[in-house]
PDB file of C-alpha atoms in Angstrom:
ATOM      1  CA  UNK A   1      91.170 128.807 229.602  1.00 91.00           C
ATOM      2  CA  UNK A   2      94.135 129.996 227.546  1.00 92.00           C
ATOM      3  CA  UNK A   3      92.911 132.558 224.991  1.00 94.00           C
ATOM      4  CA  UNK A   4      94.571 134.102 221.947  1.00 93.00           C
ATOM      5  CA  UNK A   5      93.069 137.111 220.166  1.00 93.00           C
ATOM      6  CA  UNK A   6      94.028 137.796 216.577  1.00 88.00           C
ATOM      7  CA  UNK A   7      92.195 141.094 216.210  1.00 88.00           C
ATOM      8  CA  UNK A   8      91.945 144.209 218.386  1.00 92.00           C
ATOM      9  CA  UNK A   9      88.151 144.154 218.765  1.00 94.00           C
ATOM     10  CA  UNK A  10      88.279 140.599 220.112  1.00 94.00           C
ATOM     11  CA  UNK A  11      90.901 141.693 222.630  1.00 95.00           C
ATOM     12  CA  UNK A  12      88.531 144.428 223.798  1.00 97.00           C
ATOM     13  CA  UNK A  13      85.716 141.893 224.147  1.00 97.00           C
ATOM     14  CA  UNK A  14      87.930 139.559 226.161  1.00 97.00           C
ATOM     15  CA  UNK A  15      88.832 142.340 228.599  1.00 97.00           C
ATOM     16  CA  UNK A  16      85.239 143.535 228.830  1.00 98.00           C
ATOM     17  CA  UNK A  17      84.282 139.999 229.866  1.00 98.00           C
ATOM     18  CA  UNK A  18      86.877 140.041 232.643  1.00 97.00           C
ATOM     19  CA  UNK A  19      89.090 137.464 230.918  1.00 97.00           C
ATOM     20  CA  UNK A  20      92.239 139.537 230.559  1.00 96.00           C
ATOM     21  CA  UNK A  21      94.248 137.242 232.816  1.00 95.00           C
ATOM     22  CA  UNK A  22      93.450 134.309 230.519  1.00 96.00           C
ATOM     23  CA  UNK A  23      94.569 136.125 227.372  1.00 96.00           C
ATOM     24  CA  UNK A  24      98.060 134.894 226.481  1.00 94.00           C
ATOM     25  CA  UNK A  25      98.506 136.045 222.870  1.00 92.00           C
ATOM     26  CA  UNK A  26      97.562 139.200 220.936  1.00 93.00           C
ATOM     27  CA  UNK A  27      98.418 141.102 217.754  1.00 89.00           C
ATOM     28  CA  UNK A  28     100.792 144.020 217.462  1.00 88.00           C
ATOM     29  CA  UNK A  29      97.764 146.303 217.039  1.00 88.00           C
ATOM     30  CA  UNK A  30      95.841 145.129 220.104  1.00 91.00           C
ATOM     31  CA  UNK A  31      95.522 147.697 222.863  1.00 91.00           C
ATOM     32  CA  UNK A  32      96.389 145.916 226.090  1.00 91.00           C
ATOM     33  CA  UNK A  33      96.619 147.653 229.478  1.00 91.00           C
ATOM     34  CA  UNK A  34     100.222 148.624 230.168  1.00 87.00           C
ATOM     35  CA  UNK A  35     100.288 146.502 233.308  1.00 89.00           C
ATOM     36  CA  UNK A  36      99.342 143.410 231.269  1.00 91.00           C
ATOM     37  CA  UNK A  37     101.420 143.887 228.140  1.00 86.00           C
ATOM     38  CA  UNK A  38     104.539 142.109 229.370  1.00 88.00           C
ATOM     39  CA  UNK A  39     102.518 138.944 229.915  1.00 90.00           C
ATOM     40  CA  UNK A  40     101.056 138.842 226.403  1.00 94.00           C
ATOM     41  CA  UNK A  41     102.928 137.265 223.492  1.00 91.00           C
ATOM     42  CA  UNK A  42     102.582 139.008 220.137  1.00 86.00           C
ATOM     43  CA  UNK A  43     101.570 136.253 217.719  1.00 85.00           C
ATOM     44  CA  UNK A  44     100.630 138.415 214.719  1.00 81.00           C
ATOM     45  CA  UNK A  45     102.861 141.096 213.235  1.00 75.00           C
ATOM     46  CA  UNK A  46     102.581 143.495 210.319  1.00 70.00           C
ATOM     47  CA  UNK A  47     104.004 146.586 208.742  1.00 71.00           C
ATOM     48  CA  UNK A  48     104.157 149.694 210.888  1.00 72.00           C
ATOM     49  CA  UNK A  49     102.275 152.267 208.811  1.00 73.00           C
ATOM     50  CA  UNK A  50     102.960 155.191 211.120  1.00 74.00           C
ATOM     51  CA  UNK A  51     104.450 157.983 209.071  1.00 78.00           C
ATOM     52  CA  UNK A  52     102.695 156.870 205.890  1.00 80.00           C
ATOM     53  CA  UNK A  53      99.980 159.001 204.307  1.00 84.00           C
ATOM     54  CA  UNK A  54      96.489 157.538 203.707  1.00 81.00           C
ATOM     55  CA  UNK A  55      97.273 157.360 199.991  1.00 83.00           C
ATOM     56  CA  UNK A  56     100.530 155.514 200.640  1.00 83.00           C
ATOM     57  CA  UNK A  57      98.775 153.057 202.947  1.00 79.00           C
ATOM     58  CA  UNK A  58      96.054 152.436 200.358  1.00 74.00           C
ATOM     59  CA  UNK A  59      98.671 151.867 197.643  1.00 82.00           C
ATOM     60  CA  UNK A  60     100.553 149.431 199.877  1.00 76.00           C
ATOM     61  CA  UNK A  61      97.388 147.443 200.636  1.00 74.00           C
ATOM     62  CA  UNK A  62      96.428 147.311 196.961  1.00 77.00           C
ATOM     63  CA  UNK A  63      99.929 146.250 195.933  1.00 80.00           C
ATOM     64  CA  UNK A  64      99.996 143.410 198.452  1.00 68.00           C
ATOM     65  CA  UNK A  65      96.503 142.280 197.467  1.00 68.00           C
ATOM     66  CA  UNK A  66      97.369 142.296 193.761  1.00 75.00           C
ATOM     67  CA  UNK A  67     100.415 140.163 194.486  1.00 69.00           C
ATOM     68  CA  UNK A  68      98.403 137.716 196.579  1.00 64.00           C
ATOM     69  CA  UNK A  69     100.588 138.571 199.568  1.00 61.00           C
ATOM     70  CA  UNK A  70      99.466 138.772 203.179  1.00 65.00           C
ATOM     71  CA  UNK A  71      99.307 142.010 205.130  1.00 64.00           C
ATOM     72  CA  UNK A  72      99.926 140.227 208.429  1.00 69.00           C
ATOM     73  CA  UNK A  73     102.374 137.609 209.615  1.00 74.00           C
ATOM     74  CA  UNK A  74     101.349 134.803 211.942  1.00 77.00           C
ATOM     75  CA  UNK A  75     104.235 133.844 214.223  1.00 79.00           C
ATOM     76  CA  UNK A  76     103.559 130.122 214.262  1.00 75.00           C
ATOM     77  CA  UNK A  77     106.230 129.149 216.763  1.00 77.00           C
ATOM     78  CA  UNK A  78     104.956 131.728 219.235  1.00 79.00           C
ATOM     79  CA  UNK A  79     101.403 130.480 218.746  1.00 80.00           C
ATOM     80  CA  UNK A  80     102.392 126.859 219.277  1.00 77.00           C
ATOM     81  CA  UNK A  81     104.323 127.718 222.436  1.00 81.00           C
ATOM     82  CA  UNK A  82     101.257 129.285 223.989  1.00 87.00           C
ATOM     83  CA  UNK A  83      99.208 126.083 223.721  1.00 85.00           C
ATOM     84  CA  UNK A  84      95.924 128.016 223.344  1.00 87.00           C
ATOM     85  CA  UNK A  85      92.515 126.489 223.945  1.00 91.00           C
ATOM     86  CA  UNK A  86      90.499 129.188 222.150  1.00 93.00           C
ATOM     87  CA  UNK A  87      91.659 131.451 219.319  1.00 90.00           C
ATOM     88  CA  UNK A  88      89.438 134.350 218.272  1.00 92.00           C
ATOM     89  CA  UNK A  89      89.915 135.569 214.695  1.00 87.00           C
ATOM     90  CA  UNK A  90      87.853 136.909 211.774  1.00 80.00           C
ATOM     91  CA  UNK A  91      86.994 136.690 208.079  1.00 70.00           C
ATOM     92  CA  UNK A  92      85.435 140.126 207.833  1.00 60.00           C
ATOM     93  CA  UNK A  93      88.313 142.212 206.481  1.00 57.00           C
ATOM     94  CA  UNK A  94      91.727 141.133 205.196  1.00 57.00           C
ATOM     95  CA  UNK A  95      92.981 144.675 205.769  1.00 54.00           C
ATOM     96  CA  UNK A  96      92.179 144.400 209.487  1.00 57.00           C
ATOM     97  CA  UNK A  97      93.491 140.978 210.490  1.00 56.00           C
ATOM     98  CA  UNK A  98      94.350 137.450 209.424  1.00 59.00           C
ATOM     99  CA  UNK A  99      91.431 135.439 208.003  1.00 60.00           C
ATOM    100  CA  UNK A 100      90.396 132.358 209.961  1.00 57.00           C
ATOM    101  CA  UNK A 101      91.397 130.002 207.153  1.00 63.00           C
ATOM    102  CA  UNK A 102      95.062 130.874 207.600  1.00 65.00           C
ATOM    103  CA  UNK A 103      94.774 130.293 211.315  1.00 64.00           C
ATOM    104  CA  UNK A 104      93.156 126.875 210.881  1.00 65.00           C
ATOM    105  CA  UNK A 105      95.824 125.877 208.370  1.00 65.00           C
ATOM    106  CA  UNK A 106      98.566 126.943 210.773  1.00 59.00           C
ATOM    107  CA  UNK A 107      97.034 124.973 213.629  1.00 63.00           C
ATOM    108  CA  UNK A 108      96.819 121.874 211.462  1.00 61.00           C
ATOM    109  CA  UNK A 109     100.448 122.297 210.464  1.00 49.00           C
ATOM    110  CA  UNK A 110     101.501 122.744 214.082  1.00 53.00           C
ATOM    111  CA  UNK A 111      99.334 119.924 215.388  1.00 60.00           C
ATOM    112  CA  UNK A 112      97.458 122.267 217.734  1.00 71.00           C
ATOM    113  CA  UNK A 113      93.881 121.491 218.718  1.00 75.00           C
ATOM    114  CA  UNK A 114      92.691 124.930 219.718  1.00 80.00           C
ATOM    115  CA  UNK A 115      89.082 125.912 219.147  1.00 86.00           C
ATOM    116  CA  UNK A 116      88.851 128.694 216.535  1.00 87.00           C
ATOM    117  CA  UNK A 117      86.043 131.247 216.730  1.00 90.00           C
ATOM    118  CA  UNK A 118      85.619 133.629 213.787  1.00 88.00           C
ATOM    119  CA  UNK A 119      83.871 136.928 214.467  1.00 90.00           C
ATOM    120  CA  UNK A 120      82.324 138.475 211.353  1.00 91.00           C
ATOM    121  CA  UNK A 121      79.651 141.021 212.334  1.00 95.00           C
ATOM    122  CA  UNK A 122      78.104 143.281 209.710  1.00 95.00           C
ATOM    123  CA  UNK A 123      75.630 145.199 211.891  1.00 97.00           C
ATOM    124  CA  UNK A 124      75.544 146.581 215.423  1.00 98.00           C
ATOM    125  CA  UNK A 125      73.204 143.788 216.536  1.00 98.00           C
ATOM    126  CA  UNK A 126      75.647 141.243 215.129  1.00 97.00           C
ATOM    127  CA  UNK A 127      78.456 142.872 217.105  1.00 97.00           C
ATOM    128  CA  UNK A 128      76.467 142.159 220.266  1.00 98.00           C
ATOM    129  CA  UNK A 129      76.042 138.575 219.051  1.00 97.00           C
ATOM    130  CA  UNK A 130      79.828 138.214 218.817  1.00 97.00           C
ATOM    131  CA  UNK A 131      80.156 139.261 222.452  1.00 98.00           C
ATOM    132  CA  UNK A 132      77.716 136.518 223.388  1.00 98.00           C
ATOM    133  CA  UNK A 133      79.596 134.033 221.200  1.00 97.00           C
ATOM    134  CA  UNK A 134      82.934 134.788 222.877  1.00 97.00           C
ATOM    135  CA  UNK A 135      81.333 134.513 226.297  1.00 98.00           C
ATOM    136  CA  UNK A 136      79.760 131.180 225.409  1.00 98.00           C
ATOM    137  CA  UNK A 137      82.938 129.635 223.992  1.00 96.00           C
ATOM    138  CA  UNK A 138      85.049 131.005 226.853  1.00 97.00           C
ATOM    139  CA  UNK A 139      82.711 129.581 229.483  1.00 97.00           C
ATOM    140  CA  UNK A 140      81.297 132.857 230.812  1.00 98.00           C
ATOM    141  CA  UNK A 141      77.883 133.183 229.110  1.00 98.00           C
ATOM    142  CA  UNK A 142      76.304 134.959 232.075  1.00 98.00           C
ATOM    143  CA  UNK A 143      78.943 137.679 231.991  1.00 98.00           C
ATOM    144  CA  UNK A 144      78.407 138.128 228.258  1.00 98.00           C
ATOM    145  CA  UNK A 145      74.645 138.477 228.614  1.00 98.00           C
ATOM    146  CA  UNK A 146      75.089 140.980 231.452  1.00 98.00           C
ATOM    147  CA  UNK A 147      77.551 142.979 229.350  1.00 98.00           C
ATOM    148  CA  UNK A 148      75.251 143.064 226.317  1.00 98.00           C
ATOM    149  CA  UNK A 149      72.243 143.957 228.474  1.00 98.00           C
ATOM    150  CA  UNK A 150      74.191 146.896 229.854  1.00 98.00           C
ATOM    151  CA  UNK A 151      75.244 148.043 226.391  1.00 98.00           C
ATOM    152  CA  UNK A 152      71.671 147.853 225.101  1.00 98.00           C
ATOM    153  CA  UNK A 153      70.471 149.814 228.129  1.00 98.00           C
ATOM    154  CA  UNK A 154      72.884 152.606 227.248  1.00 98.00           C
ATOM    155  CA  UNK A 155      71.612 152.610 223.658  1.00 98.00           C
ATOM    156  CA  UNK A 156      68.058 152.819 224.943  1.00 98.00           C
ATOM    157  CA  UNK A 157      69.011 155.845 227.056  1.00 98.00           C
ATOM    158  CA  UNK A 158      70.436 157.607 223.996  1.00 98.00           C
ATOM    159  CA  UNK A 159      67.343 156.718 221.966  1.00 98.00           C
ATOM    160  CA  UNK A 160      65.076 158.183 224.618  1.00 98.00           C
ATOM    161  CA  UNK A 161      67.143 161.359 224.846  1.00 98.00           C
ATOM    162  CA  UNK A 162      67.049 162.058 221.095  1.00 98.00           C
ATOM    163  CA  UNK A 163      63.515 160.797 220.380  1.00 98.00           C
ATOM    164  CA  UNK A 164      61.464 163.172 218.262  1.00 96.00           C
ATOM    165  CA  UNK A 165      64.397 165.460 217.498  1.00 97.00           C
ATOM    166  CA  UNK A 166      65.457 166.510 214.004  1.00 97.00           C
ATOM    167  CA  UNK A 167      67.760 163.969 212.424  1.00 98.00           C
ATOM    168  CA  UNK A 168      70.566 165.672 210.547  1.00 98.00           C
ATOM    169  CA  UNK A 169      72.124 164.044 207.479  1.00 98.00           C
ATOM    170  CA  UNK A 170      75.446 162.462 208.469  1.00 98.00           C
ATOM    171  CA  UNK A 171      78.224 161.162 206.221  1.00 98.00           C
ATOM    172  CA  UNK A 172      80.948 159.064 207.819  1.00 98.00           C
ATOM    173  CA  UNK A 173      84.276 158.997 205.980  1.00 97.00           C
ATOM    174  CA  UNK A 174      86.348 155.962 206.941  1.00 95.00           C
ATOM    175  CA  UNK A 175      89.247 156.796 204.620  1.00 94.00           C
ATOM    176  CA  UNK A 176      90.234 159.953 202.750  1.00 95.00           C
ATOM    177  CA  UNK A 177      92.590 158.806 199.965  1.00 93.00           C
ATOM    178  CA  UNK A 178      90.642 157.452 198.203  1.00 93.00           C
ATOM    179  CA  UNK A 179      87.420 158.335 200.040  1.00 96.00           C
ATOM    180  CA  UNK A 180      85.500 155.457 201.613  1.00 95.00           C
ATOM    181  CA  UNK A 181      82.110 156.044 203.267  1.00 96.00           C
ATOM    182  CA  UNK A 182      81.309 154.007 206.359  1.00 95.00           C
ATOM    183  CA  UNK A 183      79.848 150.542 205.877  1.00 94.00           C
ATOM    184  CA  UNK A 184      78.989 147.538 208.019  1.00 95.00           C
ATOM    185  CA  UNK A 185      77.763 148.682 211.474  1.00 97.00           C
ATOM    186  CA  UNK A 186      78.770 152.342 211.041  1.00 98.00           C
ATOM    187  CA  UNK A 187      75.414 153.577 209.653  1.00 98.00           C
ATOM    188  CA  UNK A 188      73.757 151.809 212.608  1.00 98.00           C
ATOM    189  CA  UNK A 189      75.813 153.959 214.969  1.00 98.00           C
ATOM    190  CA  UNK A 190      74.607 157.133 213.290  1.00 98.00           C
ATOM    191  CA  UNK A 191      70.971 156.004 213.407  1.00 98.00           C
ATOM    192  CA  UNK A 192      71.259 155.008 217.074  1.00 98.00           C
ATOM    193  CA  UNK A 193      72.759 158.432 217.834  1.00 98.00           C
ATOM    194  CA  UNK A 194      69.818 160.293 216.340  1.00 98.00           C
ATOM    195  CA  UNK A 195      71.181 161.014 212.877  1.00 98.00           C
ATOM    196  CA  UNK A 196      70.283 160.067 209.322  1.00 98.00           C
ATOM    197  CA  UNK A 197      73.183 158.189 207.677  1.00 98.00           C
ATOM    198  CA  UNK A 198      73.882 159.110 204.046  1.00 97.00           C
ATOM    199  CA  UNK A 199      76.347 157.799 201.467  1.00 93.00           C
ATOM    200  CA  UNK A 200      77.131 154.711 203.575  1.00 89.00           C
ATOM    201  CA  UNK A 201      76.527 151.027 202.981  1.00 86.00           C
ATOM    202  CA  UNK A 202      74.583 149.605 205.954  1.00 91.00           C
ATOM    203  CA  UNK A 203      75.555 146.008 206.638  1.00 90.00           C
ATOM    204  CA  UNK A 204      77.913 145.919 203.648  1.00 89.00           C
ATOM    205  CA  UNK A 205      81.618 146.367 203.119  1.00 87.00           C
ATOM    206  CA  UNK A 206      82.821 149.902 202.713  1.00 89.00           C
ATOM    207  CA  UNK A 207      83.782 150.660 199.106  1.00 90.00           C
ATOM    208  CA  UNK A 208      85.655 153.546 197.481  1.00 93.00           C
ATOM    209  CA  UNK A 209      83.671 156.447 196.087  1.00 96.00           C
ATOM    210  CA  UNK A 210      84.398 159.993 194.915  1.00 96.00           C
ATOM    211  CA  UNK A 211      84.275 163.278 196.748  1.00 96.00           C
ATOM    212  CA  UNK A 212      81.652 164.439 194.272  1.00 96.00           C
ATOM    213  CA  UNK A 213      79.375 161.549 195.211  1.00 96.00           C
ATOM    214  CA  UNK A 214      79.872 162.218 198.908  1.00 96.00           C
ATOM    215  CA  UNK A 215      79.097 165.900 198.442  1.00 95.00           C
ATOM    216  CA  UNK A 216      76.040 164.999 196.360  1.00 96.00           C
ATOM    217  CA  UNK A 217      74.638 163.157 199.389  1.00 96.00           C
ATOM    218  CA  UNK A 218      74.305 166.641 200.900  1.00 96.00           C
ATOM    219  CA  UNK A 219      75.490 165.839 204.428  1.00 98.00           C
ATOM    220  CA  UNK A 220      74.922 168.380 207.148  1.00 98.00           C
ATOM    221  CA  UNK A 221      77.526 166.710 209.363  1.00 98.00           C
ATOM    222  CA  UNK A 222      80.659 164.897 208.169  1.00 98.00           C
ATOM    223  CA  UNK A 223      82.476 162.573 210.566  1.00 98.00           C
ATOM    224  CA  UNK A 224      86.047 161.724 209.554  1.00 98.00           C
ATOM    225  CA  UNK A 225      86.897 158.404 211.198  1.00 98.00           C
ATOM    226  CA  UNK A 226      89.951 156.898 209.477  1.00 95.00           C
ATOM    227  CA  UNK A 227      90.437 153.227 210.261  1.00 91.00           C
ATOM    228  CA  UNK A 228      93.637 152.616 212.203  1.00 88.00           C
ATOM    229  CA  UNK A 229      93.867 156.139 213.639  1.00 92.00           C
ATOM    230  CA  UNK A 230      93.074 157.830 216.926  1.00 95.00           C
ATOM    231  CA  UNK A 231      91.941 161.434 217.267  1.00 97.00           C
ATOM    232  CA  UNK A 232      95.186 163.180 216.331  1.00 96.00           C
ATOM    233  CA  UNK A 233      95.378 161.331 213.013  1.00 95.00           C
ATOM    234  CA  UNK A 234      91.670 161.879 212.378  1.00 97.00           C
ATOM    235  CA  UNK A 235      92.044 165.627 212.960  1.00 97.00           C
ATOM    236  CA  UNK A 236      94.952 165.841 210.539  1.00 96.00           C
ATOM    237  CA  UNK A 237      93.002 164.038 207.833  1.00 96.00           C
ATOM    238  CA  UNK A 238      89.750 165.909 208.488  1.00 97.00           C
ATOM    239  CA  UNK A 239      91.524 169.209 207.898  1.00 97.00           C
ATOM    240  CA  UNK A 240      92.573 168.061 204.434  1.00 95.00           C
ATOM    241  CA  UNK A 241      88.981 167.374 203.346  1.00 95.00           C
ATOM    242  CA  UNK A 242      86.943 169.954 205.265  1.00 96.00           C
ATOM    243  CA  UNK A 243      86.937 172.337 202.303  1.00 95.00           C
ATOM    244  CA  UNK A 244      85.021 169.795 200.242  1.00 96.00           C
ATOM    245  CA  UNK A 245      81.960 170.283 202.481  1.00 96.00           C
ATOM    246  CA  UNK A 246      81.604 174.053 202.884  1.00 94.00           C
ATOM    247  CA  UNK A 247      78.020 173.842 204.133  1.00 91.00           C
ATOM    248  CA  UNK A 248      78.557 171.078 206.688  1.00 97.00           C
ATOM    249  CA  UNK A 249      80.000 170.657 210.149  1.00 98.00           C
ATOM    250  CA  UNK A 250      83.150 168.547 209.867  1.00 98.00           C
ATOM    251  CA  UNK A 251      84.257 166.549 212.892  1.00 98.00           C
ATOM    252  CA  UNK A 252      87.200 164.257 213.542  1.00 98.00           C
ATOM    253  CA  UNK A 253      86.521 161.172 215.662  1.00 98.00           C
ATOM    254  CA  UNK A 254      88.851 158.716 217.401  1.00 98.00           C
ATOM    255  CA  UNK A 255      88.038 155.913 214.982  1.00 97.00           C
ATOM    256  CA  UNK A 256      89.876 153.030 216.637  1.00 95.00           C
ATOM    257  CA  UNK A 257      88.333 153.752 220.020  1.00 96.00           C
ATOM    258  CA  UNK A 258      84.785 154.508 218.916  1.00 98.00           C
ATOM    259  CA  UNK A 259      83.846 153.549 215.366  1.00 97.00           C
ATOM    260  CA  UNK A 260      85.749 150.904 213.414  1.00 95.00           C
ATOM    261  CA  UNK A 261      86.475 148.140 215.913  1.00 95.00           C
ATOM    262  CA  UNK A 262      83.383 145.933 216.390  1.00 96.00           C
ATOM    263  CA  UNK A 263      83.394 145.594 220.141  1.00 96.00           C
ATOM    264  CA  UNK A 264      81.759 147.052 223.257  1.00 97.00           C
ATOM    265  CA  UNK A 265      83.212 150.519 222.687  1.00 97.00           C
ATOM    266  CA  UNK A 266      80.920 151.038 219.696  1.00 98.00           C
ATOM    267  CA  UNK A 267      78.328 152.121 222.253  1.00 98.00           C
ATOM    268  CA  UNK A 268      80.805 154.790 223.375  1.00 98.00           C
ATOM    269  CA  UNK A 269      80.817 155.779 219.707  1.00 98.00           C
ATOM    270  CA  UNK A 270      77.036 156.104 219.605  1.00 98.00           C
ATOM    271  CA  UNK A 271      77.126 158.310 222.689  1.00 98.00           C
ATOM    272  CA  UNK A 272      79.889 160.468 221.181  1.00 98.00           C
ATOM    273  CA  UNK A 273      78.034 160.896 217.879  1.00 98.00           C
ATOM    274  CA  UNK A 274      74.859 161.762 219.782  1.00 98.00           C
ATOM    275  CA  UNK A 275      76.818 164.447 221.640  1.00 98.00           C
ATOM    276  CA  UNK A 276      77.868 165.912 218.278  1.00 98.00           C
ATOM    277  CA  UNK A 277      74.369 165.817 216.810  1.00 98.00           C
ATOM    278  CA  UNK A 278      72.355 166.698 219.924  1.00 98.00           C
ATOM    279  CA  UNK A 279      74.668 168.505 222.339  1.00 97.00           C
ATOM    280  CA  UNK A 280      71.770 169.893 224.351  1.00 97.00           C
ATOM    281  CA  UNK A 281      70.201 166.465 224.908  1.00 97.00           C
ATOM    282  CA  UNK A 282      73.058 164.167 225.937  1.00 97.00           C
ATOM    283  CA  UNK A 283      76.324 164.521 227.902  1.00 97.00           C
ATOM    284  CA  UNK A 284      79.362 165.832 226.074  1.00 97.00           C
ATOM    285  CA  UNK A 285      81.753 163.352 224.493  1.00 97.00           C
ATOM    286  CA  UNK A 286      84.817 162.515 226.603  1.00 96.00           C
ATOM    287  CA  UNK A 287      87.828 164.783 226.123  1.00 96.00           C
ATOM    288  CA  UNK A 288      90.144 163.519 223.417  1.00 96.00           C
ATOM    289  CA  UNK A 289      87.481 161.538 221.567  1.00 98.00           C
ATOM    290  CA  UNK A 290      86.057 164.061 219.067  1.00 98.00           C
ATOM    291  CA  UNK A 291      87.051 167.457 217.702  1.00 98.00           C
ATOM    292  CA  UNK A 292      85.251 169.890 215.424  1.00 98.00           C
ATOM    293  CA  UNK A 293      87.412 170.861 212.480  1.00 96.00           C
ATOM    294  CA  UNK A 294      85.085 173.071 210.401  1.00 86.00           C
TER     295      UNK A 294
END
């Protein structure tokens, strides 16, 4: 089956299911093994925001949204040339990827008959459901069930390790200018790791708040996990806000690898958060994934 992924988390799911060789098209943000990249066409492009501050990125997104303009560009000719059978996209977040409606319209215009699967999870359980959905539509349901069973087993191991322990109050900051607390599945990650999420919006979209409101939630641990950034960018941003939480531990986390992309690596995120909250109960987080800032 010829697969095209229009969002990074779907690309991670495809590889986790052992379907990397069948993936023919990706986005410019998808992380593809170096050995495979030459064989993958980039069918979605967008502005390179490297070098922009969080405030500048937020202003750019707001400006484009106010103008009714897209943040991403679908390369229709490239898509048509791939002759895909299954396209995986989303409707969850216009800041993260193209919505499925634009993809369907493009396929109709091009005369393509690809199956379109939209992944729109709001909770950790729903993320697991998307893995099963991709496996089903791609013809490998057994692999998907085995993958999800393994992920749930790892969550169960964390739960057992932290059972009965004190749950510290944890605020997750997904963006720093303006501040956004974690929404959707992010509070689930904190709970699964043995923490008590505060200031977030479980199962709902993340929304801007104020630093005063975040501080009023009285977090004991603050995780800075800026969407679109790995650990180095998270550390840089965490340092700018650490002074706002003088009584809390402030940690930077590799957001793209562990927190914000709804795929199998969210379980890595749970394990990493558990290592922050309960370092004497679970193995340490992998090097390069988290860093204490204050």
